[in-house]
PDB file of C-alpha atoms in Angstrom:
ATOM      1  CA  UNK R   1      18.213  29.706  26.495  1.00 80.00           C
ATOM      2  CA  UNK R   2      15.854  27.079  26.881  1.00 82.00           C
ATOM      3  CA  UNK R   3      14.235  28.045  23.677  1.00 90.00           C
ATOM      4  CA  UNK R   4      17.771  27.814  21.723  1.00 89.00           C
ATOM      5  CA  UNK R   5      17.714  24.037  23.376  1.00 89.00           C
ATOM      6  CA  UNK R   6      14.541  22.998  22.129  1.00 90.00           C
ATOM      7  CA  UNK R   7      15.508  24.323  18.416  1.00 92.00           C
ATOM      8  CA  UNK R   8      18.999  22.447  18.871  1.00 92.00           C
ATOM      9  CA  UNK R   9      17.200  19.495  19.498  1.00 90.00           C
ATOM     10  CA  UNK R  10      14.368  20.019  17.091  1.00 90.00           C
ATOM     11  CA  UNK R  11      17.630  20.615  14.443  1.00 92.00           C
ATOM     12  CA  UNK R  12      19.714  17.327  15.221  1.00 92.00           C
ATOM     13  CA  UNK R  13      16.343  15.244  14.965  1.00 90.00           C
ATOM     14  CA  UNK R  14      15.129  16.496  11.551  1.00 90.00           C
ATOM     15  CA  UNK R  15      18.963  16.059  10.573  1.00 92.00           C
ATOM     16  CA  UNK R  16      18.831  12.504  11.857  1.00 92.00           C
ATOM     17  CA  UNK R  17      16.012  11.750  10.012  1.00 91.00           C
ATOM     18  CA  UNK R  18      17.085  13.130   7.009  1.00 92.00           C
ATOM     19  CA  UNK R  19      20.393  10.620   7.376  1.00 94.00           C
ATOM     20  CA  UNK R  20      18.215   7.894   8.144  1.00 94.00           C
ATOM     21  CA  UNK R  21      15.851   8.447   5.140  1.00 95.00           C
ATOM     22  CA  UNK R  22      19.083   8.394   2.815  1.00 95.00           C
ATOM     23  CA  UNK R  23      19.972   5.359   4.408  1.00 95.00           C
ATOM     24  CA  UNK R  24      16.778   3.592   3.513  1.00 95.00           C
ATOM     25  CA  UNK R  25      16.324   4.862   0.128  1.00 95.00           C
ATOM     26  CA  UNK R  26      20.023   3.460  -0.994  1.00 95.00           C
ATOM     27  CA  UNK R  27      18.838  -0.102   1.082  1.00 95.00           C
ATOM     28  CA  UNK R  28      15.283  -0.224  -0.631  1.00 95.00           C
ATOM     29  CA  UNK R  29      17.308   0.631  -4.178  1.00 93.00           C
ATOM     30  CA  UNK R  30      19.648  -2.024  -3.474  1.00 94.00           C
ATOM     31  CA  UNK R  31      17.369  -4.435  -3.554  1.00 92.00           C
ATOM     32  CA  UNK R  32      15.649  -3.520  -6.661  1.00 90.00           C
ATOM     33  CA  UNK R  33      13.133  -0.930  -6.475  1.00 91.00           C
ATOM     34  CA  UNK R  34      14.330   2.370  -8.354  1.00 84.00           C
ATOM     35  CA  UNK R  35      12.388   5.035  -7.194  1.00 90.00           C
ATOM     36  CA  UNK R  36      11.830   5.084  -3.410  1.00 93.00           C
ATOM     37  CA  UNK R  37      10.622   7.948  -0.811  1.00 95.00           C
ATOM     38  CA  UNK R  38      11.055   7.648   2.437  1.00 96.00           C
ATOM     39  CA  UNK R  39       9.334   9.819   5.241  1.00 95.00           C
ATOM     40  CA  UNK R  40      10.126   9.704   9.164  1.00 94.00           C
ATOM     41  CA  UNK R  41       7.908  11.858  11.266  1.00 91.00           C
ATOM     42  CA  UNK R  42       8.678  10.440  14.768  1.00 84.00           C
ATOM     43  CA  UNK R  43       8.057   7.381  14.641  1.00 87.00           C
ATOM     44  CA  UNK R  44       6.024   6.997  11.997  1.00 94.00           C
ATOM     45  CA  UNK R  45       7.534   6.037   8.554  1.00 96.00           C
ATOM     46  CA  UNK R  46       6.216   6.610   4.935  1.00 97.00           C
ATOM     47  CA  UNK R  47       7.681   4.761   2.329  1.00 96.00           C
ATOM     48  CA  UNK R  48       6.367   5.962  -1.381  1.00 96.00           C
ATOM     49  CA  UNK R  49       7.609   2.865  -3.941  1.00 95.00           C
ATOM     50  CA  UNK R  50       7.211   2.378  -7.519  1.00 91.00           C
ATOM     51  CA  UNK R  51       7.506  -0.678  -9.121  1.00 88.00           C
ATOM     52  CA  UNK R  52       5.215  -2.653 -11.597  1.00 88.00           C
ATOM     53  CA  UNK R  53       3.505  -5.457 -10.154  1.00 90.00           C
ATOM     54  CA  UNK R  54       3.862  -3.990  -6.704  1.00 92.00           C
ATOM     55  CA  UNK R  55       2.857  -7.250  -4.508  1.00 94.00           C
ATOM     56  CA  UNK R  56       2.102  -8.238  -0.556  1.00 94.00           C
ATOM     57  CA  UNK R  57       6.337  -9.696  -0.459  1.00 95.00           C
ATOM     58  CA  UNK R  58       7.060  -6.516  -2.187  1.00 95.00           C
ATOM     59  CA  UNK R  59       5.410  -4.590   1.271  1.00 95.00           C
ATOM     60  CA  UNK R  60       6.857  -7.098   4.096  1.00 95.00           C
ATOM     61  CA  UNK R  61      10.772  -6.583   2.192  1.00 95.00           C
ATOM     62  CA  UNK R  62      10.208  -2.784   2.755  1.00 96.00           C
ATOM     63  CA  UNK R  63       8.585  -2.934   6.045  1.00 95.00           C
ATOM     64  CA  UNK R  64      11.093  -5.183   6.682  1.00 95.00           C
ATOM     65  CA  UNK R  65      14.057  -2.778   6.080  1.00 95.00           C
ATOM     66  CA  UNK R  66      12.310  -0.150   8.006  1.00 94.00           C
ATOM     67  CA  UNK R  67      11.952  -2.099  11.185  1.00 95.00           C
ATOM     68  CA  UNK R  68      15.430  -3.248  10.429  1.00 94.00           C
ATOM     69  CA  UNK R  69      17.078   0.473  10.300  1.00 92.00           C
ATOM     70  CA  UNK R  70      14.923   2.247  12.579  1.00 91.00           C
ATOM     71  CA  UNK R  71      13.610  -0.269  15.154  1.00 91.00           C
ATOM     72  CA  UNK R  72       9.782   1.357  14.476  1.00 92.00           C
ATOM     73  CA  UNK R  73       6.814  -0.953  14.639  1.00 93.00           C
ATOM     74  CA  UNK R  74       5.625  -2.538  11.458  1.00 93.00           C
ATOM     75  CA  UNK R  75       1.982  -1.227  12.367  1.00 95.00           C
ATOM     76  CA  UNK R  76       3.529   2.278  12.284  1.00 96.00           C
ATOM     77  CA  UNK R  77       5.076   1.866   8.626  1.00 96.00           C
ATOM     78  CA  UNK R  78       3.007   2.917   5.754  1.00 97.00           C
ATOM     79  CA  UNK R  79       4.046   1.628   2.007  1.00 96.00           C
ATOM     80  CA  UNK R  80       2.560   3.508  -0.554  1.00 95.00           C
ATOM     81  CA  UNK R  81       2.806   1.529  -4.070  1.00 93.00           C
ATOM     82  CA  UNK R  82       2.604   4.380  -7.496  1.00 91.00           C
ATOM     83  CA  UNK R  83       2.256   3.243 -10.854  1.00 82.00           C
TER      84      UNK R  83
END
């Protein structure tokens, strides 16, 4: 039984994320940036971006969003710019 609890749990948090990575991606596109990734693994958040000319604003707007949505600290938010 406890066993079935933990994988409930484990379950609702990956589908959580999963909701809450949507809900980021559609934000970050909103505001310009076509293709973006995002990753939650606790509370640690990924967010793969491409855009040309990628710049320093470009990082605090997504950052930004992040801290916004999830309440995670910005020093546990990683922005990866692609070309």
């Amino acid at each position: 039984e406890k066993t079935r609890s933990e994988a409930q749990k484990t379950i609702l948090a990956v589908a959580q994320n999963v909701e809450h990575e949507a809900a980021i991606e559609n934000i970050i596109k909103a505001k310009g940036y076509e293709n973006a990734t995002v990753y939650i693994d606790g509370e640690k958040v990924e967010i793969i971006v491409k855009k040309d000319g990628f710049t320093e604003a470009d990082a605090s707007k997504l950052s930004d969003i992040a801290t916004d949505q999830l309440g995670v600290s910005p020093s546990d938010i990683k922005i990866v710019p692609v070309k």
